[in-house]
PDB file of C-alpha atoms (C1' of nucleotides) in Angstrom:
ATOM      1  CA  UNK L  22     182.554 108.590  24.802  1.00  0.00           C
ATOM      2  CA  UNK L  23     181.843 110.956  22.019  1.00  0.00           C
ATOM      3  CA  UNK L  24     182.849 111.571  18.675  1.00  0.00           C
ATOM      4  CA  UNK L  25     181.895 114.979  18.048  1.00  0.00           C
ATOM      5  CA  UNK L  26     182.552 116.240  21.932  1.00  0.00           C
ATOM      6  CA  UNK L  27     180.674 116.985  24.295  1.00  0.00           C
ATOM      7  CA  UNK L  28     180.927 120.967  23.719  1.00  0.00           C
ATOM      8  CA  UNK L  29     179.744 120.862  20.534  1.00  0.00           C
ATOM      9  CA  UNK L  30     176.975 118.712  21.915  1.00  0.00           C
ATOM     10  CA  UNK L  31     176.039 121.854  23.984  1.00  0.00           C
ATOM     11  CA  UNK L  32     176.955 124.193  21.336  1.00  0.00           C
ATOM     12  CA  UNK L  33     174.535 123.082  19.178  1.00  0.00           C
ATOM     13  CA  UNK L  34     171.654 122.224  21.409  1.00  0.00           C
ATOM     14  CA  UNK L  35     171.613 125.392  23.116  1.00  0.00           C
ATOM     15  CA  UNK L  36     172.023 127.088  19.425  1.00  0.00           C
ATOM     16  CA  UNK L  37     168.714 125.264  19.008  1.00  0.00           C
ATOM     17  CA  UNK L  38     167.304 126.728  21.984  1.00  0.00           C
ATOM     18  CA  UNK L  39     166.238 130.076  20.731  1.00  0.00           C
ATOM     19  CA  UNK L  40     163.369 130.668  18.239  1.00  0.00           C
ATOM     20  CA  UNK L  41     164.939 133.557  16.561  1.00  0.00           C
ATOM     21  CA  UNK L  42     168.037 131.086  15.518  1.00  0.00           C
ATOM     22  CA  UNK L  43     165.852 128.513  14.385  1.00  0.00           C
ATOM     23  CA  UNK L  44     163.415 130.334  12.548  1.00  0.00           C
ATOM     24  CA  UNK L  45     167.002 131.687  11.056  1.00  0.00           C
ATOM     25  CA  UNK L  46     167.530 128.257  10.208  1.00  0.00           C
ATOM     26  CA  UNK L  47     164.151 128.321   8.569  1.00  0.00           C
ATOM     27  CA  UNK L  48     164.989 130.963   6.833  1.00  0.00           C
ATOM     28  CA  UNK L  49     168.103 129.837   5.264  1.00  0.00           C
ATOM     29  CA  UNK L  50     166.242 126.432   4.601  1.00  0.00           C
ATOM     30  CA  UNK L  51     163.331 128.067   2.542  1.00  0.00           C
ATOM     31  CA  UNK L  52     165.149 130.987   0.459  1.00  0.00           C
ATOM     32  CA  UNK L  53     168.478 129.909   0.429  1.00  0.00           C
ATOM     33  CA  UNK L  54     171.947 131.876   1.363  1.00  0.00           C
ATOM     34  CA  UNK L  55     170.830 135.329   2.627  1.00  0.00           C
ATOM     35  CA  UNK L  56     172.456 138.667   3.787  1.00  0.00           C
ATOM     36  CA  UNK L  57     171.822 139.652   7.225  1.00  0.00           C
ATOM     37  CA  UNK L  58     169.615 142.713   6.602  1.00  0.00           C
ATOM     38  CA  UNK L  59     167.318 140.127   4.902  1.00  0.00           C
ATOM     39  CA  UNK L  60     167.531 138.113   7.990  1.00  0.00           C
ATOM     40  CA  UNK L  61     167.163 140.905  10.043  1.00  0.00           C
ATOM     41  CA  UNK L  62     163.866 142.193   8.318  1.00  0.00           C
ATOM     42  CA  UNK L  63     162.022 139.296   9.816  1.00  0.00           C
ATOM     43  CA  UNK L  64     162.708 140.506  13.090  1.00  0.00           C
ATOM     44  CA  UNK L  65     161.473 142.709  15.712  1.00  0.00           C
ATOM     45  CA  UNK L  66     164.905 143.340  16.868  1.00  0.00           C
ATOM     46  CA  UNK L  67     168.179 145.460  15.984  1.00  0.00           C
ATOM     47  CA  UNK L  68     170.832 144.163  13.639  1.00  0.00           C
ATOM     48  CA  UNK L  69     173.648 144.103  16.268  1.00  0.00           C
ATOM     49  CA  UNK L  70     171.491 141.500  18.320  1.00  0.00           C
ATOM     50  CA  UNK L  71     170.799 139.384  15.183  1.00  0.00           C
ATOM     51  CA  UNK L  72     174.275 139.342  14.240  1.00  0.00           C
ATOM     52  CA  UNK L  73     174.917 138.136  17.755  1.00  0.00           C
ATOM     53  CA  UNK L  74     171.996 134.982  16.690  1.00  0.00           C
ATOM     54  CA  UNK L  75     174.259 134.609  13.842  1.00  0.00           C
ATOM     55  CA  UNK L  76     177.684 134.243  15.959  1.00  0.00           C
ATOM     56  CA  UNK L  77     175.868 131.552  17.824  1.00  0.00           C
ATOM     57  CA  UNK L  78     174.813 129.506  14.967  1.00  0.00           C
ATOM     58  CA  UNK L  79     178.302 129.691  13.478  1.00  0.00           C
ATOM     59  CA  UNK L  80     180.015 128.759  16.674  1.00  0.00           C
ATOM     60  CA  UNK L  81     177.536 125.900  16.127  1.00  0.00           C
ATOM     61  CA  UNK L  82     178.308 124.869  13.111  1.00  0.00           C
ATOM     62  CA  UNK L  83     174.718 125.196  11.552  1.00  0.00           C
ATOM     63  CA  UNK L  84     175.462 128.025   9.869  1.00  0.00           C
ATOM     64  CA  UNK L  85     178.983 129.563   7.231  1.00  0.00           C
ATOM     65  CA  UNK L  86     179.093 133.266   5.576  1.00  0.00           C
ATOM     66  CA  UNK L  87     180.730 134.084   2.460  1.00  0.00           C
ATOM     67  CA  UNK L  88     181.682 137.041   1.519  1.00  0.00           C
ATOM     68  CA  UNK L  89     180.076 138.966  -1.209  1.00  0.00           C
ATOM     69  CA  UNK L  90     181.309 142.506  -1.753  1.00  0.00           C
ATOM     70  CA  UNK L  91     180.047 144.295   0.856  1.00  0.00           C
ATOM     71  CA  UNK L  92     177.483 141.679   2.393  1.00  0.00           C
ATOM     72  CA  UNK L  93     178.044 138.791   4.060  1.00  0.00           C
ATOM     73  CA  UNK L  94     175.976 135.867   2.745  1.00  0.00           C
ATOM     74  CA  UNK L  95     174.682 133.460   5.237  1.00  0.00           C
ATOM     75  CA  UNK L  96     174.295 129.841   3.963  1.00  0.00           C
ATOM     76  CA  UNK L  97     172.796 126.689   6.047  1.00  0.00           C
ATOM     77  CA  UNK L  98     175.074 124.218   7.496  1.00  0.00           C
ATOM     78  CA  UNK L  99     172.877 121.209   8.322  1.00  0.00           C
ATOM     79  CA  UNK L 100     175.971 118.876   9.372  1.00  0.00           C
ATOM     80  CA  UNK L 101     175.626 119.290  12.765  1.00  0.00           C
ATOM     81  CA  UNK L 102     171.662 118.545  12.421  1.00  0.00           C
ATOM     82  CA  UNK L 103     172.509 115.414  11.306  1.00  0.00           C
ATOM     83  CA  UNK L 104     174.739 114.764  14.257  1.00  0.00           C
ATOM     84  CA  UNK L 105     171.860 115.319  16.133  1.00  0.00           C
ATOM     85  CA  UNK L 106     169.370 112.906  14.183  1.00  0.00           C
ATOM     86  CA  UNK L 107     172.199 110.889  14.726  1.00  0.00           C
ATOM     87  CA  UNK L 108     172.026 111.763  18.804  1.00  0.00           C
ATOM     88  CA  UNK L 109     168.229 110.465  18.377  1.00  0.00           C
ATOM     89  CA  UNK L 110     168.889 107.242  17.397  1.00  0.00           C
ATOM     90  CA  UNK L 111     169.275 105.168  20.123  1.00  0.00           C
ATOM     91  CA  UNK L 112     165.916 106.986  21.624  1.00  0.00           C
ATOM     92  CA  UNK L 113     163.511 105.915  18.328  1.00  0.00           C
ATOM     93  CA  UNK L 114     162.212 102.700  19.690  1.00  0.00           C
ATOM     94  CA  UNK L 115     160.856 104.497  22.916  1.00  0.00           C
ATOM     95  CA  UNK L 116     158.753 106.907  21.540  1.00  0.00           C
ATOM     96  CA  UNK L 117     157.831 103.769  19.026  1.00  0.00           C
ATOM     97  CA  UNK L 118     157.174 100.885  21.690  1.00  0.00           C
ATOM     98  CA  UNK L 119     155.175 103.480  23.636  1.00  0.00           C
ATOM     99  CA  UNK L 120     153.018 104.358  20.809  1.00  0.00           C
ATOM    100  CA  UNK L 121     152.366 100.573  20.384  1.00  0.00           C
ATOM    101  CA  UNK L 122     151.574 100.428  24.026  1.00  0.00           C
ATOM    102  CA  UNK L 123     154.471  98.712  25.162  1.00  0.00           C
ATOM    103  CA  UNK L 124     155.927 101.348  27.127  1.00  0.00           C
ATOM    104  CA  UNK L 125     154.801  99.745  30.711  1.00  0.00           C
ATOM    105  CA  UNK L 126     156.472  96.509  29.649  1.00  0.00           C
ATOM    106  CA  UNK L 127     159.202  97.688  28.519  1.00  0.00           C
ATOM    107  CA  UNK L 128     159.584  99.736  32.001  1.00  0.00           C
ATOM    108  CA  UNK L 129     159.327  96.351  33.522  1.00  0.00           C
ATOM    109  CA  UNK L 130     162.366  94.945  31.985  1.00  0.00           C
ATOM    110  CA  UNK L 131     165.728  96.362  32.982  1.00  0.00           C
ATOM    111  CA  UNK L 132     164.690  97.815  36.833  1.00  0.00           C
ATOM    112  CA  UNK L 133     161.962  96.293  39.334  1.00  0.00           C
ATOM    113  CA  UNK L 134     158.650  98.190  38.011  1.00  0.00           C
ATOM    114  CA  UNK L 135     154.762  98.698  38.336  1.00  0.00           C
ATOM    115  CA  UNK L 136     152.975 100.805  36.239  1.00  0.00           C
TER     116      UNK L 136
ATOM    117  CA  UNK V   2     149.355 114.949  19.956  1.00  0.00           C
ATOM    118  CA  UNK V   3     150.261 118.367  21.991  1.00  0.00           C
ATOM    119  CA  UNK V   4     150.213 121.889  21.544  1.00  0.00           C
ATOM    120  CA  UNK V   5     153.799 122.279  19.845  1.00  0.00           C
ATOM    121  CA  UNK V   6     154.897 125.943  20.796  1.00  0.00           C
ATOM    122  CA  UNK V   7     157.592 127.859  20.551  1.00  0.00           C
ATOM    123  CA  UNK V   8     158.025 127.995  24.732  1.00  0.00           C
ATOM    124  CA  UNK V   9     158.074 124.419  24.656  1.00  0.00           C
ATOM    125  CA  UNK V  10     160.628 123.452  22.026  1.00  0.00           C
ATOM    126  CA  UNK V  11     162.668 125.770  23.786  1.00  0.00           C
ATOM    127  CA  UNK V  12     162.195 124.174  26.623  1.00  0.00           C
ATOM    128  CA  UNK V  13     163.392 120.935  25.058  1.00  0.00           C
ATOM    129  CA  UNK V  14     165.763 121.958  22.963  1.00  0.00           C
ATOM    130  CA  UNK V  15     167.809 124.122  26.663  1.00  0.00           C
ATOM    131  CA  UNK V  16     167.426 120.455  28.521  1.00  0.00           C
ATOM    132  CA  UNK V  17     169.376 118.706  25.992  1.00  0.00           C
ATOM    133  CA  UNK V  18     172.325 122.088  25.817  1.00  0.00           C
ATOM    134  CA  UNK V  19     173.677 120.388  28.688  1.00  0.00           C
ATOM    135  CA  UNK V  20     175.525 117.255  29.339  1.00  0.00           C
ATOM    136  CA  UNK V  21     174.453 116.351  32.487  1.00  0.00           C
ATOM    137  CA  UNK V  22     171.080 115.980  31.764  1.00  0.00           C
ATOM    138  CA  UNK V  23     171.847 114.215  28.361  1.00  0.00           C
ATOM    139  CA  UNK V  24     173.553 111.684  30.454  1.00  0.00           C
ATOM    140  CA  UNK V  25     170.746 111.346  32.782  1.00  0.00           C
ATOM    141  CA  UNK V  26     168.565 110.568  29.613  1.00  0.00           C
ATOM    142  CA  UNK V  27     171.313 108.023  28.681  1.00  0.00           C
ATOM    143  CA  UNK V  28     171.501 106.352  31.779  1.00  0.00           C
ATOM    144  CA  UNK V  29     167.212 105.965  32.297  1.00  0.00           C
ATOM    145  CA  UNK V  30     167.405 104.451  28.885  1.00  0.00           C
ATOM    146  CA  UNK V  31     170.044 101.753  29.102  1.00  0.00           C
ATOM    147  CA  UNK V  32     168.990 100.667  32.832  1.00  0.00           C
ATOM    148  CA  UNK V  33     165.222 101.566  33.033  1.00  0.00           C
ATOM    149  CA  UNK V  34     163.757 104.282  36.025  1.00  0.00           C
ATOM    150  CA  UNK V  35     165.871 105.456  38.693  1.00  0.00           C
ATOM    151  CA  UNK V  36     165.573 106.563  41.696  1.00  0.00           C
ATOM    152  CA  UNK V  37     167.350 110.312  42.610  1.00  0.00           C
ATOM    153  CA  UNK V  38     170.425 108.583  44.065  1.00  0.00           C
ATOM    154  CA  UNK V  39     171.614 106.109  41.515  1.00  0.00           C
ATOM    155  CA  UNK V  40     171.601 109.006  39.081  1.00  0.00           C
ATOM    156  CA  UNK V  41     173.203 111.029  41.332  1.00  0.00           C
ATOM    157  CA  UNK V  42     175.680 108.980  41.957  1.00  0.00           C
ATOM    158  CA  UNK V  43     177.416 109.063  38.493  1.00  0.00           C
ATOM    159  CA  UNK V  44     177.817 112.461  38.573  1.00  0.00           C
ATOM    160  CA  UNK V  45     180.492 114.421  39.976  1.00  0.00           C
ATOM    161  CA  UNK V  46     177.972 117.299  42.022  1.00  0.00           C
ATOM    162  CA  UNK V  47     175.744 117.770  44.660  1.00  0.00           C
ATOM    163  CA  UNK V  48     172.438 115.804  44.583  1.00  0.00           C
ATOM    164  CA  UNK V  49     170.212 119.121  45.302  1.00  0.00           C
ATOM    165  CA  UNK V  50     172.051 120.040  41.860  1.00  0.00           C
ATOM    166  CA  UNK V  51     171.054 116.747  40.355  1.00  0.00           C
ATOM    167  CA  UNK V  52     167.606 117.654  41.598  1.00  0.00           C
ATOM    168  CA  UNK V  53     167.065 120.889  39.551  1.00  0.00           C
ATOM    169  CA  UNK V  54     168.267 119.181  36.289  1.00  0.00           C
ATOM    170  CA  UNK V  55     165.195 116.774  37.318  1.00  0.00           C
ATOM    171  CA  UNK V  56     163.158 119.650  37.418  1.00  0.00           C
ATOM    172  CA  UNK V  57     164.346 121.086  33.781  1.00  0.00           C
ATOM    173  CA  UNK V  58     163.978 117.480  32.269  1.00  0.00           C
ATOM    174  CA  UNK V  59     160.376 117.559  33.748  1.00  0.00           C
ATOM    175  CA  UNK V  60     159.270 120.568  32.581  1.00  0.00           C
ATOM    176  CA  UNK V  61     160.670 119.548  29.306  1.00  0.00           C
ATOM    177  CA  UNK V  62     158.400 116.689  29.688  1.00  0.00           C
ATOM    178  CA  UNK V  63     161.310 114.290  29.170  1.00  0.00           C
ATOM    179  CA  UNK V  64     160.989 112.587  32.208  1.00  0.00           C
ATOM    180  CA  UNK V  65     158.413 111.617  34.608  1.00  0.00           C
ATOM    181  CA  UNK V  66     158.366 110.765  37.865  1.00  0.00           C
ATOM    182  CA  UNK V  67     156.441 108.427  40.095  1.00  0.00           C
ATOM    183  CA  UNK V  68     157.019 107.860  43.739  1.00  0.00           C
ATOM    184  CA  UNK V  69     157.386 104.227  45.015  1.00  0.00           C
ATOM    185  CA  UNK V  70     157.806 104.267  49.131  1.00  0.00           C
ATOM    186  CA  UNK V  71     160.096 107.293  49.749  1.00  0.00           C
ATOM    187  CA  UNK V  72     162.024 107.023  46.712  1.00  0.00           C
ATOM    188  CA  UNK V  73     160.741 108.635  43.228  1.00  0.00           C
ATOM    189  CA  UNK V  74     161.492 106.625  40.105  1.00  0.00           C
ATOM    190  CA  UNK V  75     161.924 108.891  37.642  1.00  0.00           C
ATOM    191  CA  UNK V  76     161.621 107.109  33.573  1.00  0.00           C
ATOM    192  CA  UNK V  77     162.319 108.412  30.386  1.00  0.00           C
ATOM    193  CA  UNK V  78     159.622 110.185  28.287  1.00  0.00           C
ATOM    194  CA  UNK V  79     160.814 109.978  24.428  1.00  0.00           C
ATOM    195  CA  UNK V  80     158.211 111.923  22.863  1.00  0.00           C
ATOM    196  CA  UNK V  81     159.540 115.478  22.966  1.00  0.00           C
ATOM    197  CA  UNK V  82     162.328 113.912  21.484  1.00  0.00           C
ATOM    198  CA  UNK V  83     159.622 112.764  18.430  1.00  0.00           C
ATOM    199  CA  UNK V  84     159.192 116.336  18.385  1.00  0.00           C
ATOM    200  CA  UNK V  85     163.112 117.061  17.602  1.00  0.00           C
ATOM    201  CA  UNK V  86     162.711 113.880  15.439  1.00  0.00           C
ATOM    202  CA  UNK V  87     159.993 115.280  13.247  1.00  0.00           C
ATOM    203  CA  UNK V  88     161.529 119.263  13.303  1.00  0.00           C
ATOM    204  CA  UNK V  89     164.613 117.848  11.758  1.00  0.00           C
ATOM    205  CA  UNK V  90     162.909 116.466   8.927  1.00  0.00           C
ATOM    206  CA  UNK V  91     162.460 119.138   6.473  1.00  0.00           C
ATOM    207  CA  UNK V  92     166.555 119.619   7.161  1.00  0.00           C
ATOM    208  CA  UNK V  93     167.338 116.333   6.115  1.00  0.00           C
ATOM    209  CA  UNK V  94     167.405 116.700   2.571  1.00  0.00           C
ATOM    210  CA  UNK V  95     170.346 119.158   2.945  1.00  0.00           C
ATOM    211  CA  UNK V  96     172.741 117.077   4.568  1.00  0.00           C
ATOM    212  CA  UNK V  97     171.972 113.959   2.169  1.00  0.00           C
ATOM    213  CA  UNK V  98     172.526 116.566  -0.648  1.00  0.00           C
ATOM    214  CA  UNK V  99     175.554 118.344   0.594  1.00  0.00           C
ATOM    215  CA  UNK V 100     176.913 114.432   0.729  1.00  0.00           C
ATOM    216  CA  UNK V 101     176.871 114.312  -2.669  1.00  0.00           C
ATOM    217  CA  UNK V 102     178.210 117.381  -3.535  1.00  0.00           C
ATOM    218  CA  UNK V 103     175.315 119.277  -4.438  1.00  0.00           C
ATOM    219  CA  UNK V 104     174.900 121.865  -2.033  1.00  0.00           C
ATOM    220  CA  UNK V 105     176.789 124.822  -3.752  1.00  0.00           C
ATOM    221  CA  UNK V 106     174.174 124.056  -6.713  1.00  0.00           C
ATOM    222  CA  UNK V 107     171.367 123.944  -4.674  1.00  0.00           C
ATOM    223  CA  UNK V 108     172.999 127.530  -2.784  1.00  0.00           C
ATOM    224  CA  UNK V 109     171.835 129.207  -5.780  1.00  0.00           C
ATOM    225  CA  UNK V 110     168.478 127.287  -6.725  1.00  0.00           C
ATOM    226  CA  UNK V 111     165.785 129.003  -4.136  1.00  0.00           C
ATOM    227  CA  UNK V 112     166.873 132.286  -4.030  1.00  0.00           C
ATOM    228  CA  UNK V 113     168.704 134.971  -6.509  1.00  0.00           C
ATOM    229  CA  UNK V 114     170.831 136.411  -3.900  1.00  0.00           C
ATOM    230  CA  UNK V 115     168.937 139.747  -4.660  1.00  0.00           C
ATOM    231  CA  UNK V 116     171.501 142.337  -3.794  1.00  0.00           C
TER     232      UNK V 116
ATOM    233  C1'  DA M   7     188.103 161.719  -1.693  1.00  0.00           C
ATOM    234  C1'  DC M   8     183.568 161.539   0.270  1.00  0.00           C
ATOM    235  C1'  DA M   9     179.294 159.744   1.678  1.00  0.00           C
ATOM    236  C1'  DA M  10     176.421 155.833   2.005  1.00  0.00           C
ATOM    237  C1'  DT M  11     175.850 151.009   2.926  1.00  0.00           C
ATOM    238  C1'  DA M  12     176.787 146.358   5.100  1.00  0.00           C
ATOM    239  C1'  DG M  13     177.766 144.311   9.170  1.00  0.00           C
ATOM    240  C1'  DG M  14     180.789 143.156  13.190  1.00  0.00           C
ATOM    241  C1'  DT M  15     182.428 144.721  18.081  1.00  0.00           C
ATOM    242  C1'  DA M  16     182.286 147.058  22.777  1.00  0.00           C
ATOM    243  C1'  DG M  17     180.081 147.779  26.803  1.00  0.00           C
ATOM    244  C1'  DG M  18     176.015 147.993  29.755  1.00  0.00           C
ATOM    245  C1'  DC M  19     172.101 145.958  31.964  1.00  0.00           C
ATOM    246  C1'  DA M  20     168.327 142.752  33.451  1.00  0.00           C
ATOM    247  C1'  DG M  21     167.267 138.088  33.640  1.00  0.00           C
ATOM    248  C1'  DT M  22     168.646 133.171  33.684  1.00  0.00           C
ATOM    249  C1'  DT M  23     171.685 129.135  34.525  1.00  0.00           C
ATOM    250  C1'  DC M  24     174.221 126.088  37.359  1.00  0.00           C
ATOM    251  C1'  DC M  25     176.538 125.149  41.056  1.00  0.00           C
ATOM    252  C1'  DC M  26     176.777 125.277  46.138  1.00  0.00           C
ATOM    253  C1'  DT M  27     175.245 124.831  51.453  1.00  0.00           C
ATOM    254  C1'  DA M  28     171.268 124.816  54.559  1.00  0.00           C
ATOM    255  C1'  DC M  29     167.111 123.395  55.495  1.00  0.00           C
ATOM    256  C1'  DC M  30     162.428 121.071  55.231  1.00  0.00           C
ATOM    257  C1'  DA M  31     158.988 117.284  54.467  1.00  0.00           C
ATOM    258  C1'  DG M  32     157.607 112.522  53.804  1.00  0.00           C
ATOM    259  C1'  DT M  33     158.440 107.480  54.670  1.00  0.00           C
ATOM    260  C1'  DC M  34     160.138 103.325  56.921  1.00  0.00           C
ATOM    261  C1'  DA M  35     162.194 100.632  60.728  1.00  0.00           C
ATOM    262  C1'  DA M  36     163.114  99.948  65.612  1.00  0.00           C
TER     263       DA M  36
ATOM    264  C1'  DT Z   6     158.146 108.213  68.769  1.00  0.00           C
ATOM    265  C1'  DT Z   7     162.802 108.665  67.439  1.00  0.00           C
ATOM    266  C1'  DG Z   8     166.052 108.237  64.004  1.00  0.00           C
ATOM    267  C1'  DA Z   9     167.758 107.262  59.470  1.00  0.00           C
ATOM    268  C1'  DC Z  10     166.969 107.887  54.706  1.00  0.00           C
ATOM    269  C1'  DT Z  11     164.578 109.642  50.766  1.00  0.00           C
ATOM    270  C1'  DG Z  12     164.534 113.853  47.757  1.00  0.00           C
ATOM    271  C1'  DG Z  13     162.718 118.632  46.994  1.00  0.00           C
ATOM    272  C1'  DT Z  14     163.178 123.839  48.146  1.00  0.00           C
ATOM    273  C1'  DA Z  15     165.459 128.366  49.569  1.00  0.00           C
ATOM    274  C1'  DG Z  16     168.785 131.494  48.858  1.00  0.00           C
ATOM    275  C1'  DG Z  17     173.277 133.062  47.247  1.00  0.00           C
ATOM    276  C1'  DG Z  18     176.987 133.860  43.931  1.00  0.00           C
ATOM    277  C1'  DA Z  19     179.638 133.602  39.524  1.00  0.00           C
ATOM    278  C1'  DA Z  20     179.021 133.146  34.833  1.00  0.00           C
ATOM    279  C1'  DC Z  21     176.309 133.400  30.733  1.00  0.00           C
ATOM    280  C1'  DT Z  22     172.197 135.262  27.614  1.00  0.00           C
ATOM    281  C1'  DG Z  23     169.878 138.390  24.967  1.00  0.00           C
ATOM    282  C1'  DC Z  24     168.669 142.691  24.246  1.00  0.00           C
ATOM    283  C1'  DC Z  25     170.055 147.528  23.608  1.00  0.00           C
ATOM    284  C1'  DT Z  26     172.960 151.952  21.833  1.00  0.00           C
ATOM    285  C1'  DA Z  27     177.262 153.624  20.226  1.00  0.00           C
ATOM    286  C1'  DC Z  28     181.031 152.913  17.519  1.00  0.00           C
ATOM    287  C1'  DC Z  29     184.269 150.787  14.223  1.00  0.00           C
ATOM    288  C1'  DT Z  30     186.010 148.814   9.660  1.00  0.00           C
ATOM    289  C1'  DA Z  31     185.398 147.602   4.893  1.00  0.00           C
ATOM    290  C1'  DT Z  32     183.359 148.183   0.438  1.00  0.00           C
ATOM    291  C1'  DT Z  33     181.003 150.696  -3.313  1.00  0.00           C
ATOM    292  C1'  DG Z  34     179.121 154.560  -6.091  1.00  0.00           C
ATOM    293  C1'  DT Z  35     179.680 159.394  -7.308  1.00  0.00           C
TER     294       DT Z  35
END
DNA sequence: ACAATAGGTAGGCAGTTCCCTACCAGTCAA
DNA sequence: TTGACTGGTAGGGAACTGCCTACCTATTGT
């Protein structure tokens, strides 16, 4: 039913779910591999609870660290984004039909339907 | 097309960090609306249960609803999921990169890990 | 060795999620 | 109208989130 699981399905969507983890993501995208007192400079919130953000996205997959002396460096993982463009896929021609109008024929088609 | 905030992508992204409701959107797309019951009966819970996931899909704006007698047909809405579709873009070039090896290169292109 | 720095972990607390059982309202058929 | 059938709502409980402060380890400079 899945290749990547179901759990990771989760893991990742509800990584996505926060706007302090994806502007993390943004982050990471836009400078690069960062320490987490960069990170946490963004923020109006305490390191602990960032590092906490972090745990999250690297449960995820959508994030690694290396280590670096004393810091931990924090580098973008976009695998499992792809996963989810992947996820998207079979969705694409809905949001395309309906922007072509064909949404109400389309409902038409596999169930009994009026619009 | 819509006012694209923060609330709302979370919104979209914490309907899709659960399976149940992914399924849901898998099932209205390969057999068209359904009423409350079909769905309800591929699912191992309670329909009132069933119900609230409605609810979260709604106010995710990834379904709709329309009644029809005493039943309520509820279709798949793709275009939050254009949304995802178009937040994921500026991420795609680092999973085509890191496919051909180029992402430790890249690790050190944006940013001079200023320490 | 000592002090400072980087960052994870523990534990607490309020708010949310996800399931349940009961119950309520609208619609159709006899 | 009564009764069956549709599906949403109320309220409760266990588990999870997301924030905090306090504390811990590891590394580095002096």
């Amino acid at each position: 039913m899945n290749g990547t699981g179901t759990a990771a399905e989760d893991r990742v969507f509800a990584a996505l779910a926060n706007a302090t983890r994806r502007e993390v993501l943004r982050l990471l995208r836009e400078r690069g591999p960062q320490p987490v007192q960069a990170l946490a400079d963004h923020f109006d919130m305490r390191r602990p609870s960032l590092s906490e953000h972090l745990k999250v996205l690297r449960e995820a997959g959508l994030v690694s660290e290396r280590r670096s002396g004393r810091q931990r460096l924090y580098r973008l993982e976009a695998a499992p984004l792809a996963d989810v463009q992947d996820w998207l896929h079979p969705y694409e021609r809905f949001w395309r039909e309906r922007l072509k109008g064909l949404g109400d024929l389309l409902d038409r088609m596999p169930d009994d339907e009026r619009s």
